[in-house]
Amino acid sequence: DIQMTQSPSSLSASVGDRVSITCRASQSISNYLNWYQQKPGKAPKLLIYAASSLQSGVPSRFSGSGSGTDFTLTISSLQPEDFAVYYCQQSYSTPLTFGGGTKVEIK
Amino acid sequence: QVQLQESGPGLVKPSETLSLTCTVSGGSISSYYWSWIRQPPGKGLEWIGYIYYSGTTNYNPSLKSRVTISVDTSKIQFSLKLSSVTAADTAVYYCARGSGNYGYWGQGTLVTVSS
């Protein structure tokens, strides 16, 4: 199985901050990397697919980059509605696997 | 707009079989893959498996011996059966559309394994 490691596991930030979350795969996954946002009691929401493609309807302050084993999700200017848990997920091979999550909290 | 809705018992006894159904509305079940993903309380996400509308399946090896996913195109539903459950199978179970990335999810249903 491909292991997905996210860092940090949590972070505190203020509205307007630029925030970056990293995800590392245990082997090369090309660009088969997706990012999700999950709020309490809700299903995950797809933000970014194929490492850098913005899902329809997702604000442009979200962006993704990377290929191979190292990936980054960036929120250019954190908004109040962005406080949530973020997960990366590889779709290179089955079993599909997710990172452990990064909780973005209000400072 | 495609919508998915999970249904099934919220409480299952240890050693019994967990059975859930996902009903799809607002779109066709044909030509798509359909998946199950679960999340234990307070923990991360685990992919269970997927089925193509034609019936081809792919399961997580960690669960493969206990999992069956099936599809009923006439009812526009697909289902999950997980046998011999233990407390470790307590989780919110989500159905979703796709086989790689997931743009459509159900709201999730909590299944508790307890006697």
JSON list of C-alpha atoms in Angstrom, two decimals:
[
{"chain": "A", "resi": 1, "resn": "ASP", "atom": "CA", "xyz": [0.00, 0.00, 0.00]},
{"chain": "A", "resi": 2, "resn": "ILE", "atom": "CA", "xyz": [1.09, 3.57, -0.64]},
{"chain": "A", "resi": 3, "resn": "GLN", "atom": "CA", "xyz": [1.41, 5.50, 2.61]},
{"chain": "A", "resi": 4, "resn": "MET", "atom": "CA", "xyz": [0.41, 9.16, 2.62]},
{"chain": "A", "resi": 5, "resn": "THR", "atom": "CA", "xyz": [1.96, 11.39, 5.28]},
{"chain": "A", "resi": 6, "resn": "GLN", "atom": "CA", "xyz": [0.64, 14.88, 5.93]},
{"chain": "A", "resi": 7, "resn": "SER", "atom": "CA", "xyz": [2.31, 17.66, 7.85]},
{"chain": "A", "resi": 8, "resn": "PRO", "atom": "CA", "xyz": [1.63, 19.37, 10.06]},
{"chain": "A", "resi": 9, "resn": "SER", "atom": "CA", "xyz": [-1.11, 17.40, 11.79]},
{"chain": "A", "resi": 10, "resn": "SER", "atom": "CA", "xyz": [-2.56, 20.67, 13.00]},
{"chain": "A", "resi": 11, "resn": "LEU", "atom": "CA", "xyz": [-1.90, 24.36, 12.67]},
{"chain": "A", "resi": 12, "resn": "SER", "atom": "CA", "xyz": [-3.24, 27.61, 14.04]},
{"chain": "A", "resi": 13, "resn": "ALA", "atom": "CA", "xyz": [-3.66, 30.55, 11.71]},
{"chain": "A", "resi": 14, "resn": "SER", "atom": "CA", "xyz": [-5.47, 33.84, 11.43]},
{"chain": "A", "resi": 15, "resn": "VAL", "atom": "CA", "xyz": [-7.94, 35.06, 8.85]},
{"chain": "A", "resi": 16, "resn": "GLY", "atom": "CA", "xyz": [-5.99, 36.40, 5.92]},
{"chain": "A", "resi": 17, "resn": "ASP", "atom": "CA", "xyz": [-2.93, 34.21, 6.50]},
{"chain": "A", "resi": 18, "resn": "ARG", "atom": "CA", "xyz": [-1.31, 32.16, 3.75]},
{"chain": "A", "resi": 19, "resn": "VAL", "atom": "CA", "xyz": [-1.39, 28.51, 4.76]},
{"chain": "A", "resi": 20, "resn": "SER", "atom": "CA", "xyz": [0.41, 25.53, 3.28]},
{"chain": "A", "resi": 21, "resn": "ILE", "atom": "CA", "xyz": [-0.11, 21.84, 4.01]},
{"chain": "A", "resi": 22, "resn": "THR", "atom": "CA", "xyz": [2.24, 19.18, 2.70]},
{"chain": "A", "resi": 23, "resn": "CYS", "atom": "CA", "xyz": [1.61, 15.58, 1.75]},
{"chain": "A", "resi": 24, "resn": "ARG", "atom": "CA", "xyz": [4.28, 13.01, 1.01]},
{"chain": "A", "resi": 25, "resn": "ALA", "atom": "CA", "xyz": [3.71, 9.67, -0.68]},
{"chain": "A", "resi": 26, "resn": "SER", "atom": "CA", "xyz": [5.78, 6.59, 0.16]},
{"chain": "A", "resi": 27, "resn": "GLN", "atom": "CA", "xyz": [6.46, 6.09, -3.57]},
{"chain": "A", "resi": 28, "resn": "SER", "atom": "CA", "xyz": [6.01, 8.11, -6.71]},
{"chain": "A", "resi": 29, "resn": "ILE", "atom": "CA", "xyz": [2.36, 8.67, -7.60]},
{"chain": "A", "resi": 30, "resn": "SER", "atom": "CA", "xyz": [2.92, 11.05, -10.54]},
{"chain": "A", "resi": 31, "resn": "ASN", "atom": "CA", "xyz": [0.13, 13.61, -10.18]},
{"chain": "A", "resi": 32, "resn": "TYR", "atom": "CA", "xyz": [-2.53, 11.22, -8.86]},
{"chain": "A", "resi": 33, "resn": "LEU", "atom": "CA", "xyz": [-3.12, 13.28, -5.77]},
{"chain": "A", "resi": 34, "resn": "ASN", "atom": "CA", "xyz": [-6.37, 14.79, -4.50]},
{"chain": "A", "resi": 35, "resn": "TRP", "atom": "CA", "xyz": [-7.19, 17.17, -1.67]},
{"chain": "A", "resi": 36, "resn": "TYR", "atom": "CA", "xyz": [-10.36, 17.28, 0.42]},
{"chain": "A", "resi": 37, "resn": "GLN", "atom": "CA", "xyz": [-11.80, 19.59, 3.06]},
{"chain": "A", "resi": 38, "resn": "GLN", "atom": "CA", "xyz": [-13.94, 18.15, 5.83]},
{"chain": "A", "resi": 39, "resn": "LYS", "atom": "CA", "xyz": [-16.00, 20.09, 8.33]},
{"chain": "A", "resi": 40, "resn": "PRO", "atom": "CA", "xyz": [-17.48, 18.53, 11.50]},
{"chain": "A", "resi": 41, "resn": "GLY", "atom": "CA", "xyz": [-20.36, 16.18, 10.80]},
{"chain": "A", "resi": 42, "resn": "LYS", "atom": "CA", "xyz": [-20.03, 16.58, 7.04]},
{"chain": "A", "resi": 43, "resn": "ALA", "atom": "CA", "xyz": [-18.70, 14.48, 4.19]},
{"chain": "A", "resi": 44, "resn": "PRO", "atom": "CA", "xyz": [-15.35, 15.45, 2.71]},
{"chain": "A", "resi": 45, "resn": "LYS", "atom": "CA", "xyz": [-15.45, 17.96, -0.14]},
{"chain": "A", "resi": 46, "resn": "LEU", "atom": "CA", "xyz": [-13.13, 17.62, -3.13]},
{"chain": "A", "resi": 47, "resn": "LEU", "atom": "CA", "xyz": [-10.98, 20.73, -3.55]},
{"chain": "A", "resi": 48, "resn": "ILE", "atom": "CA", "xyz": [-8.15, 19.75, -5.86]},
{"chain": "A", "resi": 49, "resn": "TYR", "atom": "CA", "xyz": [-7.73, 16.73, -8.16]},
{"chain": "A", "resi": 50, "resn": "ALA", "atom": "CA", "xyz": [-4.77, 15.60, -10.21]},
{"chain": "A", "resi": 51, "resn": "ALA", "atom": "CA", "xyz": [-2.48, 17.54, -7.87]},
{"chain": "A", "resi": 52, "resn": "SER", "atom": "CA", "xyz": [-3.28, 20.99, -9.21]},
{"chain": "A", "resi": 53, "resn": "SER", "atom": "CA", "xyz": [-6.70, 21.07, -10.89]},
{"chain": "A", "resi": 54, "resn": "LEU", "atom": "CA", "xyz": [-9.30, 23.10, -9.05]},
{"chain": "A", "resi": 55, "resn": "GLN", "atom": "CA", "xyz": [-12.64, 21.35, -8.63]},
{"chain": "A", "resi": 56, "resn": "SER", "atom": "CA", "xyz": [-15.57, 23.27, -10.07]},
{"chain": "A", "resi": 57, "resn": "GLY", "atom": "CA", "xyz": [-17.04, 25.74, -7.59]},
{"chain": "A", "resi": 58, "resn": "VAL", "atom": "CA", "xyz": [-14.00, 25.80, -5.30]},
{"chain": "A", "resi": 59, "resn": "PRO", "atom": "CA", "xyz": [-12.62, 29.28, -4.58]},
{"chain": "A", "resi": 60, "resn": "SER", "atom": "CA", "xyz": [-9.42, 30.23, -6.37]},
{"chain": "A", "resi": 61, "resn": "ARG", "atom": "CA", "xyz": [-7.63, 30.90, -3.07]},
{"chain": "A", "resi": 62, "resn": "PHE", "atom": "CA", "xyz": [-7.10, 27.13, -2.95]},
{"chain": "A", "resi": 63, "resn": "SER", "atom": "CA", "xyz": [-4.28, 25.76, -5.05]},
{"chain": "A", "resi": 64, "resn": "GLY", "atom": "CA", "xyz": [-2.31, 22.56, -5.29]},
{"chain": "A", "resi": 65, "resn": "SER", "atom": "CA", "xyz": [1.16, 21.75, -6.52]},
{"chain": "A", "resi": 66, "resn": "GLY", "atom": "CA", "xyz": [3.66, 18.94, -6.70]},
{"chain": "A", "resi": 67, "resn": "SER", "atom": "CA", "xyz": [4.32, 15.67, -8.45]},
{"chain": "A", "resi": 68, "resn": "GLY", "atom": "CA", "xyz": [6.07, 12.42, -7.73]},
{"chain": "A", "resi": 69, "resn": "THR", "atom": "CA", "xyz": [6.14, 12.10, -3.95]},
{"chain": "A", "resi": 70, "resn": "ASP", "atom": "CA", "xyz": [5.78, 15.64, -2.59]},
{"chain": "A", "resi": 71, "resn": "PHE", "atom": "CA", "xyz": [2.66, 17.76, -2.77]},
{"chain": "A", "resi": 72, "resn": "THR", "atom": "CA", "xyz": [1.36, 20.99, -1.29]},
{"chain": "A", "resi": 73, "resn": "LEU", "atom": "CA", "xyz": [-2.08, 22.48, -0.71]},
{"chain": "A", "resi": 74, "resn": "THR", "atom": "CA", "xyz": [-2.00, 26.25, -0.32]},
{"chain": "A", "resi": 75, "resn": "ILE", "atom": "CA", "xyz": [-4.72, 28.59, 0.86]},
{"chain": "A", "resi": 76, "resn": "SER", "atom": "CA", "xyz": [-3.63, 32.05, -0.24]},
{"chain": "A", "resi": 77, "resn": "SER", "atom": "CA", "xyz": [-5.76, 34.04, 2.21]},
{"chain": "A", "resi": 78, "resn": "LEU", "atom": "CA", "xyz": [-7.48, 32.05, 4.93]},
{"chain": "A", "resi": 79, "resn": "GLN", "atom": "CA", "xyz": [-11.16, 32.76, 5.32]},
{"chain": "A", "resi": 80, "resn": "PRO", "atom": "CA", "xyz": [-13.40, 31.96, 8.34]},
{"chain": "A", "resi": 81, "resn": "GLU", "atom": "CA", "xyz": [-15.12, 29.16, 6.42]},
{"chain": "A", "resi": 82, "resn": "ASP", "atom": "CA", "xyz": [-11.76, 27.47, 5.72]},
{"chain": "A", "resi": 83, "resn": "PHE", "atom": "CA", "xyz": [-11.25, 26.26, 9.28]},
{"chain": "A", "resi": 84, "resn": "ALA", "atom": "CA", "xyz": [-11.59, 22.51, 8.83]},
{"chain": "A", "resi": 85, "resn": "VAL", "atom": "CA", "xyz": [-9.62, 19.29, 8.44]},
{"chain": "A", "resi": 86, "resn": "TYR", "atom": "CA", "xyz": [-7.82, 18.72, 5.15]},
{"chain": "A", "resi": 87, "resn": "TYR", "atom": "CA", "xyz": [-6.93, 15.32, 3.71]},
{"chain": "A", "resi": 88, "resn": "CYS", "atom": "CA", "xyz": [-4.77, 14.28, 0.81]},
{"chain": "A", "resi": 89, "resn": "GLN", "atom": "CA", "xyz": [-5.55, 11.06, -1.07]},
{"chain": "A", "resi": 90, "resn": "GLN", "atom": "CA", "xyz": [-3.64, 9.13, -3.71]},
{"chain": "A", "resi": 91, "resn": "SER", "atom": "CA", "xyz": [-5.47, 7.65, -6.67]},
{"chain": "A", "resi": 92, "resn": "TYR", "atom": "CA", "xyz": [-2.40, 6.13, -8.34]},
{"chain": "A", "resi": 93, "resn": "SER", "atom": "CA", "xyz": [-3.12, 2.58, -7.24]},
{"chain": "A", "resi": 94, "resn": "THR", "atom": "CA", "xyz": [-5.50, 0.57, -5.13]},
{"chain": "A", "resi": 95, "resn": "PRO", "atom": "CA", "xyz": [-6.00, 0.39, -2.26]},
{"chain": "A", "resi": 96, "resn": "LEU", "atom": "CA", "xyz": [-6.65, 4.11, -2.43]},
{"chain": "A", "resi": 97, "resn": "THR", "atom": "CA", "xyz": [-5.18, 5.72, 0.66]},
{"chain": "A", "resi": 98, "resn": "PHE", "atom": "CA", "xyz": [-5.62, 8.97, 2.54]},
{"chain": "A", "resi": 99, "resn": "GLY", "atom": "CA", "xyz": [-3.28, 11.06, 4.62]},
{"chain": "A", "resi": 100, "resn": "GLY", "atom": "CA", "xyz": [-3.93, 11.38, 8.33]},
{"chain": "A", "resi": 101, "resn": "GLY", "atom": "CA", "xyz": [-5.39, 14.87, 8.03]},
{"chain": "A", "resi": 102, "resn": "THR", "atom": "CA", "xyz": [-4.39, 18.40, 8.94]},
{"chain": "A", "resi": 103, "resn": "LYS", "atom": "CA", "xyz": [-6.63, 20.37, 11.25]},
{"chain": "A", "resi": 104, "resn": "VAL", "atom": "CA", "xyz": [-6.62, 24.10, 10.54]},
{"chain": "A", "resi": 105, "resn": "GLU", "atom": "CA", "xyz": [-7.68, 26.02, 13.63]},
{"chain": "A", "resi": 106, "resn": "ILE", "atom": "CA", "xyz": [-8.28, 29.65, 14.43]},
{"chain": "A", "resi": 107, "resn": "LYS", "atom": "CA", "xyz": [-5.40, 31.45, 16.14]},
{"chain": "B", "resi": 1, "resn": "GLN", "atom": "CA", "xyz": [-27.42, 17.57, -9.35]},
{"chain": "B", "resi": 2, "resn": "VAL", "atom": "CA", "xyz": [-26.34, 14.09, -8.35]},
{"chain": "B", "resi": 3, "resn": "GLN", "atom": "CA", "xyz": [-27.23, 13.15, -4.78]},
{"chain": "B", "resi": 4, "resn": "LEU", "atom": "CA", "xyz": [-26.34, 10.04, -2.81]},
{"chain": "B", "resi": 5, "resn": "GLN", "atom": "CA", "xyz": [-28.05, 8.81, 0.33]},
{"chain": "B", "resi": 6, "resn": "GLU", "atom": "CA", "xyz": [-26.92, 5.99, 2.59]},
{"chain": "B", "resi": 7, "resn": "SER", "atom": "CA", "xyz": [-29.45, 3.87, 4.46]},
{"chain": "B", "resi": 8, "resn": "GLY", "atom": "CA", "xyz": [-29.30, 0.91, 6.81]},
{"chain": "B", "resi": 9, "resn": "PRO", "atom": "CA", "xyz": [-29.17, -0.12, 10.45]},
{"chain": "B", "resi": 10, "resn": "GLY", "atom": "CA", "xyz": [-27.25, 2.16, 12.80]},
{"chain": "B", "resi": 11, "resn": "LEU", "atom": "CA", "xyz": [-26.49, -0.65, 15.23]},
{"chain": "B", "resi": 12, "resn": "VAL", "atom": "CA", "xyz": [-25.06, -4.06, 14.40]},
{"chain": "B", "resi": 13, "resn": "LYS", "atom": "CA", "xyz": [-24.10, -6.82, 16.81]},
{"chain": "B", "resi": 14, "resn": "PRO", "atom": "CA", "xyz": [-20.56, -8.22, 16.86]},
{"chain": "B", "resi": 15, "resn": "SER", "atom": "CA", "xyz": [-20.02, -11.14, 14.46]},
{"chain": "B", "resi": 16, "resn": "GLU", "atom": "CA", "xyz": [-23.05, -10.16, 12.38]},
{"chain": "B", "resi": 17, "resn": "THR", "atom": "CA", "xyz": [-23.15, -8.59, 8.90]},
{"chain": "B", "resi": 18, "resn": "LEU", "atom": "CA", "xyz": [-23.34, -4.86, 8.32]},
{"chain": "B", "resi": 19, "resn": "SER", "atom": "CA", "xyz": [-25.56, -3.99, 5.35]},
{"chain": "B", "resi": 20, "resn": "LEU", "atom": "CA", "xyz": [-25.90, -0.54, 3.82]},
{"chain": "B", "resi": 21, "resn": "THR", "atom": "CA", "xyz": [-27.50, 0.78, 0.66]},
{"chain": "B", "resi": 22, "resn": "CYS", "atom": "CA", "xyz": [-26.71, 3.93, -1.26]},
{"chain": "B", "resi": 23, "resn": "THR", "atom": "CA", "xyz": [-29.49, 5.39, -3.40]},
{"chain": "B", "resi": 24, "resn": "VAL", "atom": "CA", "xyz": [-28.47, 7.64, -6.27]},
{"chain": "B", "resi": 25, "resn": "SER", "atom": "CA", "xyz": [-30.74, 10.42, -7.47]},
{"chain": "B", "resi": 26, "resn": "GLY", "atom": "CA", "xyz": [-30.42, 13.17, -10.05]},
{"chain": "B", "resi": 27, "resn": "GLY", "atom": "CA", "xyz": [-28.29, 11.12, -12.38]},
{"chain": "B", "resi": 28, "resn": "SER", "atom": "CA", "xyz": [-27.61, 7.76, -13.92]},
{"chain": "B", "resi": 29, "resn": "ILE", "atom": "CA", "xyz": [-25.81, 4.91, -12.22]},
{"chain": "B", "resi": 30, "resn": "SER", "atom": "CA", "xyz": [-24.52, 3.72, -15.56]},
{"chain": "B", "resi": 31, "resn": "SER", "atom": "CA", "xyz": [-21.02, 4.45, -16.83]},
{"chain": "B", "resi": 32, "resn": "TYR", "atom": "CA", "xyz": [-19.70, 5.32, -13.39]},
{"chain": "B", "resi": 33, "resn": "TYR", "atom": "CA", "xyz": [-17.82, 3.70, -10.55]},
{"chain": "B", "resi": 34, "resn": "TRP", "atom": "CA", "xyz": [-19.39, 3.74, -7.11]},
{"chain": "B", "resi": 35, "resn": "SER", "atom": "CA", "xyz": [-17.44, 3.55, -3.87]},
{"chain": "B", "resi": 36, "resn": "TRP", "atom": "CA", "xyz": [-17.67, 3.04, -0.14]},
{"chain": "B", "resi": 37, "resn": "ILE", "atom": "CA", "xyz": [-15.39, 4.88, 2.29]},
{"chain": "B", "resi": 38, "resn": "ARG", "atom": "CA", "xyz": [-15.51, 4.83, 6.06]},
{"chain": "B", "resi": 39, "resn": "GLN", "atom": "CA", "xyz": [-14.29, 6.98, 8.93]},
{"chain": "B", "resi": 40, "resn": "PRO", "atom": "CA", "xyz": [-14.06, 5.74, 12.54]},
{"chain": "B", "resi": 41, "resn": "PRO", "atom": "CA", "xyz": [-15.13, 8.39, 15.05]},
{"chain": "B", "resi": 42, "resn": "GLY", "atom": "CA", "xyz": [-12.43, 11.04, 15.40]},
{"chain": "B", "resi": 43, "resn": "LYS", "atom": "CA", "xyz": [-10.13, 9.30, 12.92]},
{"chain": "B", "resi": 44, "resn": "GLY", "atom": "CA", "xyz": [-9.17, 9.42, 9.26]},
{"chain": "B", "resi": 45, "resn": "LEU", "atom": "CA", "xyz": [-10.67, 8.04, 6.07]},
{"chain": "B", "resi": 46, "resn": "GLU", "atom": "CA", "xyz": [-10.39, 4.44, 4.85]},
{"chain": "B", "resi": 47, "resn": "TRP", "atom": "CA", "xyz": [-11.27, 3.32, 1.34]},
{"chain": "B", "resi": 48, "resn": "ILE", "atom": "CA", "xyz": [-13.38, 0.14, 1.38]},
{"chain": "B", "resi": 49, "resn": "GLY", "atom": "CA", "xyz": [-13.81, -0.51, -2.33]},
{"chain": "B", "resi": 50, "resn": "TYR", "atom": "CA", "xyz": [-15.70, 0.29, -5.49]},
{"chain": "B", "resi": 51, "resn": "ILE", "atom": "CA", "xyz": [-17.93, -1.26, -8.10]},
{"chain": "B", "resi": 52, "resn": "TYR", "atom": "CA", "xyz": [-18.44, -0.38, -11.75]},
{"chain": "B", "resi": 53, "resn": "TYR", "atom": "CA", "xyz": [-22.05, -0.24, -12.89]},
{"chain": "B", "resi": 54, "resn": "SER", "atom": "CA", "xyz": [-21.43, -3.42, -14.88]},
{"chain": "B", "resi": 55, "resn": "GLY", "atom": "CA", "xyz": [-20.51, -5.24, -11.66]},
{"chain": "B", "resi": 56, "resn": "THR", "atom": "CA", "xyz": [-16.70, -5.24, -11.67]},
{"chain": "B", "resi": 57, "resn": "THR", "atom": "CA", "xyz": [-15.36, -4.73, -8.16]},
{"chain": "B", "resi": 58, "resn": "ASN", "atom": "CA", "xyz": [-12.14, -3.72, -6.43]},
{"chain": "B", "resi": 59, "resn": "TYR", "atom": "CA", "xyz": [-11.77, -4.10, -2.67]},
{"chain": "B", "resi": 60, "resn": "ASN", "atom": "CA", "xyz": [-9.29, -2.99, -0.05]},
{"chain": "B", "resi": 61, "resn": "PRO", "atom": "CA", "xyz": [-7.17, -6.09, 0.69]},
{"chain": "B", "resi": 62, "resn": "SER", "atom": "CA", "xyz": [-7.44, -5.33, 4.40]},
{"chain": "B", "resi": 63, "resn": "LEU", "atom": "CA", "xyz": [-11.20, -5.95, 4.20]},
{"chain": "B", "resi": 64, "resn": "LYS", "atom": "CA", "xyz": [-11.48, -8.12, 1.11]},
{"chain": "B", "resi": 65, "resn": "SER", "atom": "CA", "xyz": [-12.35, -11.35, 2.87]},
{"chain": "B", "resi": 66, "resn": "ARG", "atom": "CA", "xyz": [-15.34, -9.71, 4.55]},
{"chain": "B", "resi": 67, "resn": "VAL", "atom": "CA", "xyz": [-16.62, -7.20, 1.96]},
{"chain": "B", "resi": 68, "resn": "THR", "atom": "CA", "xyz": [-19.15, -7.47, -0.83]},
{"chain": "B", "resi": 69, "resn": "ILE", "atom": "CA", "xyz": [-20.24, -4.50, -2.92]},
{"chain": "B", "resi": 70, "resn": "SER", "atom": "CA", "xyz": [-23.11, -4.97, -5.35]},
{"chain": "B", "resi": 71, "resn": "VAL", "atom": "CA", "xyz": [-25.13, -2.78, -7.69]},
{"chain": "B", "resi": 72, "resn": "ASP", "atom": "CA", "xyz": [-28.78, -2.77, -8.70]},
{"chain": "B", "resi": 73, "resn": "THR", "atom": "CA", "xyz": [-29.09, -0.59, -11.77]},
{"chain": "B", "resi": 74, "resn": "SER", "atom": "CA", "xyz": [-32.87, -0.99, -11.90]},
{"chain": "B", "resi": 75, "resn": "LYS", "atom": "CA", "xyz": [-33.20, 0.55, -8.44]},
{"chain": "B", "resi": 76, "resn": "ILE", "atom": "CA", "xyz": [-30.31, 2.99, -9.03]},
{"chain": "B", "resi": 77, "resn": "GLN", "atom": "CA", "xyz": [-28.69, 1.68, -5.86]},
{"chain": "B", "resi": 78, "resn": "PHE", "atom": "CA", "xyz": [-25.50, 0.02, -4.78]},
{"chain": "B", "resi": 79, "resn": "SER", "atom": "CA", "xyz": [-24.87, -1.81, -1.55]},
{"chain": "B", "resi": 80, "resn": "LEU", "atom": "CA", "xyz": [-22.20, -2.75, 0.96]},
{"chain": "B", "resi": 81, "resn": "LYS", "atom": "CA", "xyz": [-22.07, -5.89, 3.05]},
{"chain": "B", "resi": 82, "resn": "LEU", "atom": "CA", "xyz": [-19.36, -6.34, 5.68]},
{"chain": "B", "resi": 83, "resn": "SER", "atom": "CA", "xyz": [-19.40, -9.63, 7.51]},
{"chain": "B", "resi": 84, "resn": "SER", "atom": "CA", "xyz": [-18.12, -10.72, 10.92]},
{"chain": "B", "resi": 85, "resn": "VAL", "atom": "CA", "xyz": [-18.03, -7.18, 12.26]},
{"chain": "B", "resi": 86, "resn": "THR", "atom": "CA", "xyz": [-16.24, -6.13, 15.42]},
{"chain": "B", "resi": 87, "resn": "ALA", "atom": "CA", "xyz": [-16.05, -2.90, 17.39]},
{"chain": "B", "resi": 88, "resn": "ALA", "atom": "CA", "xyz": [-13.23, -1.83, 15.05]},
{"chain": "B", "resi": 89, "resn": "ASP", "atom": "CA", "xyz": [-15.80, -1.56, 12.25]},
{"chain": "B", "resi": 90, "resn": "THR", "atom": "CA", "xyz": [-17.68, 1.19, 14.09]},
{"chain": "B", "resi": 91, "resn": "ALA", "atom": "CA", "xyz": [-17.51, 4.17, 11.75]},
{"chain": "B", "resi": 92, "resn": "VAL", "atom": "CA", "xyz": [-19.36, 6.66, 9.62]},
{"chain": "B", "resi": 93, "resn": "TYR", "atom": "CA", "xyz": [-19.84, 4.95, 6.27]},
{"chain": "B", "resi": 94, "resn": "TYR", "atom": "CA", "xyz": [-19.93, 7.11, 3.16]},
{"chain": "B", "resi": 95, "resn": "CYS", "atom": "CA", "xyz": [-20.94, 6.21, -0.36]},
{"chain": "B", "resi": 96, "resn": "ALA", "atom": "CA", "xyz": [-19.39, 8.22, -3.16]},
{"chain": "B", "resi": 97, "resn": "ARG", "atom": "CA", "xyz": [-19.23, 8.37, -6.95]},
{"chain": "B", "resi": 98, "resn": "GLY", "atom": "CA", "xyz": [-15.95, 7.56, -8.62]},
{"chain": "B", "resi": 99, "resn": "SER", "atom": "CA", "xyz": [-12.94, 5.29, -8.49]},
{"chain": "B", "resi": 100, "resn": "GLY", "atom": "CA", "xyz": [-10.13, 7.80, -8.01]},
{"chain": "B", "resi": 101, "resn": "ASN", "atom": "CA", "xyz": [-11.28, 11.17, -6.81]},
{"chain": "B", "resi": 102, "resn": "TYR", "atom": "CA", "xyz": [-14.64, 11.80, -5.21]},
{"chain": "B", "resi": 103, "resn": "GLY", "atom": "CA", "xyz": [-16.69, 14.83, -6.13]},
{"chain": "B", "resi": 104, "resn": "TYR", "atom": "CA", "xyz": [-20.00, 13.41, -4.96]},
{"chain": "B", "resi": 105, "resn": "TRP", "atom": "CA", "xyz": [-20.57, 11.95, -1.51]},
{"chain": "B", "resi": 106, "resn": "GLY", "atom": "CA", "xyz": [-23.49, 10.85, 0.59]},
{"chain": "B", "resi": 107, "resn": "GLN", "atom": "CA", "xyz": [-23.98, 12.54, 3.94]},
{"chain": "B", "resi": 108, "resn": "GLY", "atom": "CA", "xyz": [-22.67, 9.48, 5.74]},
{"chain": "B", "resi": 109, "resn": "THR", "atom": "CA", "xyz": [-24.29, 7.12, 8.20]},
{"chain": "B", "resi": 110, "resn": "LEU", "atom": "CA", "xyz": [-22.90, 6.10, 11.58]},
{"chain": "B", "resi": 111, "resn": "VAL", "atom": "CA", "xyz": [-22.83, 2.36, 12.17]},
{"chain": "B", "resi": 112, "resn": "THR", "atom": "CA", "xyz": [-22.04, 1.23, 15.69]},
{"chain": "B", "resi": 113, "resn": "VAL", "atom": "CA", "xyz": [-21.02, -2.35, 16.40]},
{"chain": "B", "resi": 114, "resn": "SER", "atom": "CA", "xyz": [-22.13, -3.28, 19.87]},
{"chain": "B", "resi": 115, "resn": "SER", "atom": "CA", "xyz": [-24.08, -5.98, 21.66]}
]
